[in-house]
Amino acid sequence: MRNVLFQFLLALIFCCSGYGQSIRDTAKFRTQLSISYAIQLPEGDLKQRFGWNSNLGLFLDFKLKSNWVIGLNSQFIFGNQIKDTSMLSDMLTSDGQIINQNGNYARVQAYERGWNFSGNFGRVFSVIGPNPNSGILVKLGIGFMQHKVRIDAEQNLVPQFTGDYKKLYDRYTNGISFTQFLGYSHMSSSRLANFFGGFEFTQGITKGRRERQAGGPTDLQDDRIDLLMGIRVGWIVPLYKRAPRDFYLD
């Protein structure tokens, strides 16, 4: 029995060390999920409407043995730095307040909300890192961007900000987007620390989609160039195939 146990432990150590050596020495095909966060600054037309924003990303990538990467990307854009409040101009009192349906000052908050969906391709250049699966990561993407202003009034006491009426104030905008990423991707040989980080740039060719908007300029449906630039960091969850468990004892 003691001999069988010894052979079992020996076989287990051999299998694990062999698999770890494979990860260290060769590039692998891998399906991986990534969760990321970015802080972004707007430029172009977007800078006139919003300040800095946060961005949460969820990526599904397929890394080929050749280190090419293809995948899908979903990003949620959010913030509370609203520069353009012209949609409220017709509602403000002389002291800059909004009156609710009870005749009192309303507590109103405005937020930036948006999405960016894209398909991506790129490559890991394994010039640095602990193994061929790590290195400089370059990715390009094309997709769809949208953003708007979300306005909330306390207890929904401002009818203009409820139901379909709120669409008059949201500056709803969308269009095609292009994204570039340059950074570093790290895949640990021990699988314990898999992460990436780098610079991300997004360009949106967008347009206002509401036919009617309250209290604003008449050019809301003109073509826009919405730009975002920022730093993104994320954690990678590789979906490894289960290693075979069969072994033989003489």
PDB file of C-alpha atoms in Angstrom:
ATOM      1  CA  MET A   1       0.000   0.000   0.000  1.00  0.00           C
ATOM      2  CA  ARG A   2       2.838   2.365   0.869  1.00  0.00           C
ATOM      3  CA  ASN A   3       4.485   1.602  -2.487  1.00  0.00           C
ATOM      4  CA  VAL A   4       1.247   2.325  -4.371  1.00  0.00           C
ATOM      5  CA  LEU A   5       0.845   5.657  -2.561  1.00  0.00           C
ATOM      6  CA  PHE A   6       4.421   6.618  -3.362  1.00  0.00           C
ATOM      7  CA  GLN A   7       3.925   5.853  -7.062  1.00  0.00           C
ATOM      8  CA  PHE A   8       0.674   7.831  -7.079  1.00  0.00           C
ATOM      9  CA  LEU A   9       2.368  10.926  -5.607  1.00  0.00           C
ATOM     10  CA  LEU A  10       5.268  10.572  -8.018  1.00  0.00           C
ATOM     11  CA  ALA A  11       2.904  10.395 -10.992  1.00  0.00           C
ATOM     12  CA  LEU A  12       0.942  13.416  -9.762  1.00  0.00           C
ATOM     13  CA  ILE A  13       4.069  15.530  -9.345  1.00  0.00           C
ATOM     14  CA  PHE A  14       5.280  14.506 -12.792  1.00  0.00           C
ATOM     15  CA  CYS A  15       1.982  15.437 -14.451  1.00  0.00           C
ATOM     16  CA  CYS A  16       1.762  18.835 -12.738  1.00  0.00           C
ATOM     17  CA  SER A  17       5.364  19.758 -13.417  1.00  0.00           C
ATOM     18  CA  GLY A  18       5.072  18.693 -17.032  1.00  0.00           C
ATOM     19  CA  TYR A  19       1.965  20.819 -17.550  1.00  0.00           C
ATOM     20  CA  GLY A  20       3.599  23.810 -15.867  1.00  0.00           C
ATOM     21  CA  GLN A  21       6.648  23.419 -18.087  1.00  0.00           C
ATOM     22  CA  SER A  22       4.339  23.389 -21.123  1.00  0.00           C
ATOM     23  CA  ILE A  23       2.795  26.691 -20.043  1.00  0.00           C
ATOM     24  CA  ARG A  24       6.208  28.261 -19.498  1.00  0.00           C
ATOM     25  CA  ASP A  25       7.742  27.133 -22.754  1.00  0.00           C
ATOM     26  CA  THR A  26       4.985  27.309 -25.383  1.00  0.00           C
ATOM     27  CA  ALA A  27       2.214  29.635 -26.511  1.00  0.00           C
ATOM     28  CA  LYS A  28      -1.203  28.109 -25.928  1.00  0.00           C
ATOM     29  CA  PHE A  29      -4.670  28.449 -27.433  1.00  0.00           C
ATOM     30  CA  ARG A  30      -6.831  29.846 -24.692  1.00  0.00           C
ATOM     31  CA  THR A  31     -10.335  31.139 -24.102  1.00  0.00           C
ATOM     32  CA  GLN A  32     -10.302  33.860 -21.482  1.00  0.00           C
ATOM     33  CA  LEU A  33     -12.665  36.254 -19.721  1.00  0.00           C
ATOM     34  CA  SER A  34     -11.423  39.628 -18.515  1.00  0.00           C
ATOM     35  CA  ILE A  35     -12.934  42.129 -16.109  1.00  0.00           C
ATOM     36  CA  SER A  36     -11.444  45.611 -16.297  1.00  0.00           C
ATOM     37  CA  TYR A  37     -11.718  49.206 -15.132  1.00  0.00           C
ATOM     38  CA  ALA A  38     -10.660  52.374 -16.927  1.00  0.00           C
ATOM     39  CA  ILE A  39     -10.619  56.031 -16.021  1.00  0.00           C
ATOM     40  CA  GLN A  40     -11.153  58.133 -19.141  1.00  0.00           C
ATOM     41  CA  LEU A  41     -10.978  61.738 -20.272  1.00  0.00           C
ATOM     42  CA  PRO A  42     -13.231  63.012 -23.074  1.00  0.00           C
ATOM     43  CA  GLU A  43     -12.038  65.001 -26.050  1.00  0.00           C
ATOM     44  CA  GLY A  44     -13.631  66.313 -29.216  1.00  0.00           C
ATOM     45  CA  ASP A  45     -17.363  67.004 -29.048  1.00  0.00           C
ATOM     46  CA  LEU A  46     -17.740  64.755 -26.011  1.00  0.00           C
ATOM     47  CA  LYS A  47     -15.653  67.170 -23.942  1.00  0.00           C
ATOM     48  CA  GLN A  48     -18.339  69.824 -24.323  1.00  0.00           C
ATOM     49  CA  ARG A  49     -20.913  67.564 -22.675  1.00  0.00           C
ATOM     50  CA  PHE A  50     -19.085  65.501 -20.037  1.00  0.00           C
ATOM     51  CA  GLY A  51     -16.046  65.522 -17.789  1.00  0.00           C
ATOM     52  CA  TRP A  52     -13.983  62.474 -16.828  1.00  0.00           C
ATOM     53  CA  ASN A  53     -15.766  59.129 -16.515  1.00  0.00           C
ATOM     54  CA  SER A  54     -15.316  55.595 -15.243  1.00  0.00           C
ATOM     55  CA  ASN A  55     -15.578  52.565 -17.499  1.00  0.00           C
ATOM     56  CA  LEU A  56     -16.189  48.909 -16.590  1.00  0.00           C
ATOM     57  CA  GLY A  57     -15.294  46.344 -19.244  1.00  0.00           C
ATOM     58  CA  LEU A  58     -16.100  42.683 -19.808  1.00  0.00           C
ATOM     59  CA  PHE A  59     -14.045  40.948 -22.510  1.00  0.00           C
ATOM     60  CA  LEU A  60     -14.287  37.495 -24.066  1.00  0.00           C
ATOM     61  CA  ASP A  61     -11.101  36.694 -25.974  1.00  0.00           C
ATOM     62  CA  PHE A  62      -9.680  33.749 -27.876  1.00  0.00           C
ATOM     63  CA  LYS A  63      -5.881  33.707 -27.911  1.00  0.00           C
ATOM     64  CA  LEU A  64      -4.490  31.509 -30.646  1.00  0.00           C
ATOM     65  CA  LYS A  65      -1.246  29.532 -30.480  1.00  0.00           C
ATOM     66  CA  SER A  66       0.244  32.132 -32.808  1.00  0.00           C
ATOM     67  CA  ASN A  67      -0.515  34.746 -30.108  1.00  0.00           C
ATOM     68  CA  TRP A  68      -3.146  36.464 -32.244  1.00  0.00           C
ATOM     69  CA  VAL A  69      -6.167  37.495 -30.203  1.00  0.00           C
ATOM     70  CA  ILE A  70      -9.779  37.880 -31.353  1.00  0.00           C
ATOM     71  CA  GLY A  71     -12.723  38.672 -29.137  1.00  0.00           C
ATOM     72  CA  LEU A  72     -15.749  40.679 -28.059  1.00  0.00           C
ATOM     73  CA  ASN A  73     -15.818  43.659 -25.734  1.00  0.00           C
ATOM     74  CA  SER A  74     -18.635  45.243 -23.720  1.00  0.00           C
ATOM     75  CA  GLN A  75     -18.000  48.467 -21.789  1.00  0.00           C
ATOM     76  CA  PHE A  76     -20.291  50.372 -19.432  1.00  0.00           C
ATOM     77  CA  ILE A  77     -19.530  54.104 -19.274  1.00  0.00           C
ATOM     78  CA  PHE A  78     -20.652  56.079 -16.234  1.00  0.00           C
ATOM     79  CA  GLY A  79     -19.943  59.319 -14.419  1.00  0.00           C
ATOM     80  CA  ASN A  80     -21.463  62.404 -12.838  1.00  0.00           C
ATOM     81  CA  GLN A  81     -19.414  65.164 -14.459  1.00  0.00           C
ATOM     82  CA  ILE A  82     -22.068  66.899 -16.581  1.00  0.00           C
ATOM     83  CA  LYS A  83     -20.931  70.081 -18.320  1.00  0.00           C
ATOM     84  CA  ASP A  84     -23.871  70.692 -20.668  1.00  0.00           C
ATOM     85  CA  THR A  85     -27.027  71.490 -18.677  1.00  0.00           C
ATOM     86  CA  SER A  86     -28.731  73.468 -21.437  1.00  0.00           C
ATOM     87  CA  MET A  87     -31.584  70.940 -21.503  1.00  0.00           C
ATOM     88  CA  LEU A  88     -32.708  72.342 -18.132  1.00  0.00           C
ATOM     89  CA  SER A  89     -32.538  76.022 -19.060  1.00  0.00           C
ATOM     90  CA  ASP A  90     -36.303  76.428 -19.595  1.00  0.00           C
ATOM     91  CA  MET A  91     -37.071  74.874 -16.200  1.00  0.00           C
ATOM     92  CA  LEU A  92     -34.746  76.857 -13.966  1.00  0.00           C
ATOM     93  CA  THR A  93     -35.915  79.628 -11.687  1.00  0.00           C
ATOM     94  CA  SER A  94     -34.018  82.903 -11.378  1.00  0.00           C
ATOM     95  CA  ASP A  95     -31.885  81.360  -8.631  1.00  0.00           C
ATOM     96  CA  GLY A  96     -31.084  78.230 -10.671  1.00  0.00           C
ATOM     97  CA  GLN A  97     -33.570  75.847  -9.013  1.00  0.00           C
ATOM     98  CA  ILE A  98     -36.247  73.485 -10.379  1.00  0.00           C
ATOM     99  CA  ILE A  99     -39.722  73.460  -8.831  1.00  0.00           C
ATOM    100  CA  ASN A 100     -41.382  70.058  -8.306  1.00  0.00           C
ATOM    101  CA  GLN A 101     -45.085  69.255  -8.514  1.00  0.00           C
ATOM    102  CA  ASN A 102     -45.541  70.091  -4.834  1.00  0.00           C
ATOM    103  CA  GLY A 103     -44.234  73.604  -5.338  1.00  0.00           C
ATOM    104  CA  ASN A 104     -40.946  72.920  -3.562  1.00  0.00           C
ATOM    105  CA  TYR A 105     -37.385  72.946  -4.783  1.00  0.00           C
ATOM    106  CA  ALA A 106     -36.620  69.622  -6.453  1.00  0.00           C
ATOM    107  CA  ARG A 107     -33.520  67.580  -5.768  1.00  0.00           C
ATOM    108  CA  VAL A 108     -32.272  66.750  -9.253  1.00  0.00           C
ATOM    109  CA  GLN A 109     -29.154  64.780 -10.170  1.00  0.00           C
ATOM    110  CA  ALA A 110     -27.653  64.230 -13.609  1.00  0.00           C
ATOM    111  CA  TYR A 111     -25.380  61.374 -14.677  1.00  0.00           C
ATOM    112  CA  GLU A 112     -23.467  60.230 -17.718  1.00  0.00           C
ATOM    113  CA  ARG A 113     -24.469  56.784 -18.958  1.00  0.00           C
ATOM    114  CA  GLY A 114     -23.203  54.941 -22.006  1.00  0.00           C
ATOM    115  CA  TRP A 115     -22.014  51.738 -23.645  1.00  0.00           C
ATOM    116  CA  ASN A 116     -19.384  50.705 -26.110  1.00  0.00           C
ATOM    117  CA  PHE A 117     -19.671  47.298 -27.797  1.00  0.00           C
ATOM    118  CA  SER A 118     -16.953  46.108 -30.170  1.00  0.00           C
ATOM    119  CA  GLY A 119     -15.272  43.227 -31.877  1.00  0.00           C
ATOM    120  CA  ASN A 120     -11.499  43.192 -31.411  1.00  0.00           C
ATOM    121  CA  PHE A 121      -8.389  41.635 -32.829  1.00  0.00           C
ATOM    122  CA  GLY A 122      -4.760  42.008 -31.910  1.00  0.00           C
ATOM    123  CA  ARG A 123      -1.625  40.209 -30.889  1.00  0.00           C
ATOM    124  CA  VAL A 124       0.610  39.471 -27.924  1.00  0.00           C
ATOM    125  CA  PHE A 125       4.253  40.194 -28.765  1.00  0.00           C
ATOM    126  CA  SER A 126       6.205  38.005 -26.352  1.00  0.00           C
ATOM    127  CA  VAL A 127       9.284  40.209 -26.092  1.00  0.00           C
ATOM    128  CA  ILE A 128       8.948  40.486 -22.298  1.00  0.00           C
ATOM    129  CA  GLY A 129       7.273  38.396 -19.633  1.00  0.00           C
ATOM    130  CA  PRO A 130       7.705  35.022 -17.920  1.00  0.00           C
ATOM    131  CA  ASN A 131       6.499  32.894 -20.859  1.00  0.00           C
ATOM    132  CA  PRO A 132       5.435  33.110 -24.533  1.00  0.00           C
ATOM    133  CA  ASN A 133       1.836  33.833 -23.500  1.00  0.00           C
ATOM    134  CA  SER A 134       2.857  37.170 -21.936  1.00  0.00           C
ATOM    135  CA  GLY A 135       4.106  40.337 -23.567  1.00  0.00           C
ATOM    136  CA  ILE A 136       3.190  43.588 -25.263  1.00  0.00           C
ATOM    137  CA  LEU A 137      -0.520  43.543 -26.144  1.00  0.00           C
ATOM    138  CA  VAL A 138      -1.814  45.507 -29.142  1.00  0.00           C
ATOM    139  CA  LYS A 139      -5.534  45.430 -29.974  1.00  0.00           C
ATOM    140  CA  LEU A 140      -7.806  47.179 -32.470  1.00  0.00           C
ATOM    141  CA  GLY A 141     -11.581  47.224 -32.342  1.00  0.00           C
ATOM    142  CA  ILE A 142     -14.625  48.397 -34.253  1.00  0.00           C
ATOM    143  CA  GLY A 143     -18.080  48.614 -32.776  1.00  0.00           C
ATOM    144  CA  PHE A 144     -20.954  50.775 -31.571  1.00  0.00           C
ATOM    145  CA  MET A 145     -20.936  53.570 -28.989  1.00  0.00           C
ATOM    146  CA  GLN A 146     -23.838  55.312 -27.307  1.00  0.00           C
ATOM    147  CA  HIS A 147     -24.170  57.807 -24.473  1.00  0.00           C
ATOM    148  CA  LYS A 148     -26.782  60.010 -22.859  1.00  0.00           C
ATOM    149  CA  VAL A 149     -27.545  62.202 -19.864  1.00  0.00           C
ATOM    150  CA  ARG A 150     -29.642  60.492 -17.218  1.00  0.00           C
ATOM    151  CA  ILE A 151     -31.633  62.875 -15.015  1.00  0.00           C
ATOM    152  CA  ASP A 152     -33.228  61.701 -11.771  1.00  0.00           C
ATOM    153  CA  ALA A 153     -35.524  63.709  -9.525  1.00  0.00           C
ATOM    154  CA  GLU A 154     -36.121  62.713  -5.915  1.00  0.00           C
ATOM    155  CA  GLN A 155     -39.288  60.576  -5.566  1.00  0.00           C
ATOM    156  CA  ASN A 156     -40.143  61.289  -9.228  1.00  0.00           C
ATOM    157  CA  LEU A 157     -41.773  64.574  -8.227  1.00  0.00           C
ATOM    158  CA  VAL A 158     -40.777  66.299 -11.487  1.00  0.00           C
ATOM    159  CA  PRO A 159     -43.100  64.910 -14.206  1.00  0.00           C
ATOM    160  CA  GLN A 160     -40.793  66.093 -16.999  1.00  0.00           C
ATOM    161  CA  PHE A 161     -38.215  63.513 -15.911  1.00  0.00           C
ATOM    162  CA  THR A 162     -40.565  60.513 -15.932  1.00  0.00           C
ATOM    163  CA  GLY A 163     -41.858  58.199 -18.665  1.00  0.00           C
ATOM    164  CA  ASP A 164     -41.334  59.255 -22.264  1.00  0.00           C
ATOM    165  CA  TYR A 165     -40.971  62.908 -21.252  1.00  0.00           C
ATOM    166  CA  LYS A 166     -37.435  62.285 -19.989  1.00  0.00           C
ATOM    167  CA  LYS A 167     -36.313  61.520 -23.550  1.00  0.00           C
ATOM    168  CA  LEU A 168     -36.605  65.246 -24.275  1.00  0.00           C
ATOM    169  CA  TYR A 169     -33.692  65.886 -21.919  1.00  0.00           C
ATOM    170  CA  ASP A 170     -31.304  62.960 -22.367  1.00  0.00           C
ATOM    171  CA  ARG A 171     -29.185  64.075 -25.367  1.00  0.00           C
ATOM    172  CA  TYR A 172     -29.243  60.459 -26.600  1.00  0.00           C
ATOM    173  CA  THR A 173     -26.351  59.941 -29.037  1.00  0.00           C
ATOM    174  CA  ASN A 174     -24.806  56.926 -30.780  1.00  0.00           C
ATOM    175  CA  GLY A 175     -22.760  55.769 -33.734  1.00  0.00           C
ATOM    176  CA  ILE A 176     -19.832  53.690 -34.928  1.00  0.00           C
ATOM    177  CA  SER A 177     -16.708  53.488 -32.768  1.00  0.00           C
ATOM    178  CA  PHE A 178     -13.049  52.562 -33.178  1.00  0.00           C
ATOM    179  CA  THR A 179     -10.821  51.470 -30.293  1.00  0.00           C
ATOM    180  CA  GLN A 180      -7.058  50.991 -29.901  1.00  0.00           C
ATOM    181  CA  PHE A 181      -5.232  49.475 -26.932  1.00  0.00           C
ATOM    182  CA  LEU A 182      -1.500  49.346 -26.206  1.00  0.00           C
ATOM    183  CA  GLY A 183      -0.238  47.729 -23.033  1.00  0.00           C
ATOM    184  CA  TYR A 184       1.107  44.629 -21.340  1.00  0.00           C
ATOM    185  CA  SER A 185      -0.570  41.251 -20.760  1.00  0.00           C
ATOM    186  CA  HIS A 186       0.793  38.935 -18.059  1.00  0.00           C
ATOM    187  CA  MET A 187      -0.075  35.233 -17.918  1.00  0.00           C
ATOM    188  CA  SER A 188       1.486  33.594 -14.892  1.00  0.00           C
ATOM    189  CA  SER A 189       3.124  30.199 -15.354  1.00  0.00           C
ATOM    190  CA  SER A 190       1.494  29.192 -12.074  1.00  0.00           C
ATOM    191  CA  ARG A 191      -1.917  30.603 -13.197  1.00  0.00           C
ATOM    192  CA  LEU A 192      -2.116  32.687 -10.005  1.00  0.00           C
ATOM    193  CA  ALA A 193      -1.610  36.189 -11.438  1.00  0.00           C
ATOM    194  CA  ASN A 194      -3.112  36.941 -14.845  1.00  0.00           C
ATOM    195  CA  PHE A 195      -3.661  40.608 -15.625  1.00  0.00           C
ATOM    196  CA  PHE A 196      -3.248  43.352 -18.202  1.00  0.00           C
ATOM    197  CA  GLY A 197      -2.903  47.118 -18.271  1.00  0.00           C
ATOM    198  CA  GLY A 198      -2.282  49.872 -20.745  1.00  0.00           C
ATOM    199  CA  PHE A 199      -3.537  52.874 -22.667  1.00  0.00           C
ATOM    200  CA  GLU A 200      -6.855  52.840 -24.494  1.00  0.00           C
ATOM    201  CA  PHE A 201      -8.185  55.262 -27.102  1.00  0.00           C
ATOM    202  CA  THR A 202     -11.725  55.352 -28.522  1.00  0.00           C
ATOM    203  CA  GLN A 203     -13.117  57.428 -31.377  1.00  0.00           C
ATOM    204  CA  GLY A 204     -16.860  57.632 -31.971  1.00  0.00           C
ATOM    205  CA  ILE A 205     -18.451  58.952 -35.162  1.00  0.00           C
ATOM    206  CA  THR A 206     -21.837  59.678 -33.640  1.00  0.00           C
ATOM    207  CA  LYS A 207     -25.018  61.667 -34.019  1.00  0.00           C
ATOM    208  CA  GLY A 208     -27.885  62.806 -31.792  1.00  0.00           C
ATOM    209  CA  ARG A 209     -30.860  60.482 -32.308  1.00  0.00           C
ATOM    210  CA  ARG A 210     -33.740  62.446 -30.779  1.00  0.00           C
ATOM    211  CA  GLU A 211     -35.880  64.466 -33.170  1.00  0.00           C
ATOM    212  CA  ARG A 212     -36.829  66.815 -30.349  1.00  0.00           C
ATOM    213  CA  GLN A 213     -34.731  67.980 -27.410  1.00  0.00           C
ATOM    214  CA  ALA A 214     -35.514  70.549 -24.756  1.00  0.00           C
ATOM    215  CA  GLY A 215     -33.663  73.810 -24.224  1.00  0.00           C
ATOM    216  CA  GLY A 216     -30.620  73.357 -26.362  1.00  0.00           C
ATOM    217  CA  PRO A 217     -28.905  74.233 -29.625  1.00  0.00           C
ATOM    218  CA  THR A 218     -30.473  73.277 -32.928  1.00  0.00           C
ATOM    219  CA  ASP A 219     -27.439  71.259 -34.078  1.00  0.00           C
ATOM    220  CA  LEU A 220     -27.972  68.242 -31.784  1.00  0.00           C
ATOM    221  CA  GLN A 221     -28.423  65.931 -34.789  1.00  0.00           C
ATOM    222  CA  ASP A 222     -25.244  67.050 -36.522  1.00  0.00           C
ATOM    223  CA  ASP A 223     -22.368  64.599 -36.943  1.00  0.00           C
ATOM    224  CA  ARG A 224     -20.065  64.418 -33.924  1.00  0.00           C
ATOM    225  CA  ILE A 225     -16.564  63.196 -33.139  1.00  0.00           C
ATOM    226  CA  ASP A 226     -16.600  61.800 -29.596  1.00  0.00           C
ATOM    227  CA  LEU A 227     -13.192  60.840 -28.202  1.00  0.00           C
ATOM    228  CA  LEU A 228     -12.174  58.978 -25.054  1.00  0.00           C
ATOM    229  CA  MET A 229      -8.661  58.303 -23.799  1.00  0.00           C
ATOM    230  CA  GLY A 230      -7.596  56.617 -20.618  1.00  0.00           C
ATOM    231  CA  ILE A 231      -5.778  53.919 -18.700  1.00  0.00           C
ATOM    232  CA  ARG A 232      -7.319  50.452 -18.409  1.00  0.00           C
ATOM    233  CA  VAL A 233      -6.324  47.653 -16.037  1.00  0.00           C
ATOM    234  CA  GLY A 234      -7.950  44.253 -15.785  1.00  0.00           C
ATOM    235  CA  TRP A 235      -7.876  40.749 -14.369  1.00  0.00           C
ATOM    236  CA  ILE A 236      -7.818  37.787 -16.755  1.00  0.00           C
ATOM    237  CA  VAL A 237      -9.644  34.538 -15.996  1.00  0.00           C
ATOM    238  CA  PRO A 238      -8.256  31.830 -18.342  1.00  0.00           C
ATOM    239  CA  LEU A 239     -10.632  28.968 -19.100  1.00  0.00           C
ATOM    240  CA  TYR A 240      -8.153  26.090 -19.130  1.00  0.00           C
ATOM    241  CA  LYS A 241      -9.013  22.637 -20.334  1.00  0.00           C
ATOM    242  CA  ARG A 242      -9.013  20.104 -17.539  1.00  0.00           C
ATOM    243  CA  ALA A 243      -5.729  18.224 -17.473  1.00  0.00           C
ATOM    244  CA  PRO A 244      -6.071  14.466 -18.033  1.00  0.00           C
ATOM    245  CA  ARG A 245      -6.065  12.440 -14.820  1.00  0.00           C
ATOM    246  CA  ASP A 246      -5.390   8.970 -16.171  1.00  0.00           C
ATOM    247  CA  PHE A 247      -2.144   7.339 -15.099  1.00  0.00           C
ATOM    248  CA  TYR A 248      -0.858   3.801 -14.941  1.00  0.00           C
ATOM    249  CA  LEU A 249       0.933   1.850 -12.227  1.00  0.00           C
ATOM    250  CA  ASP A 250       2.971  -1.236 -12.939  1.00  0.00           C
TER     251      ASP A 250
END
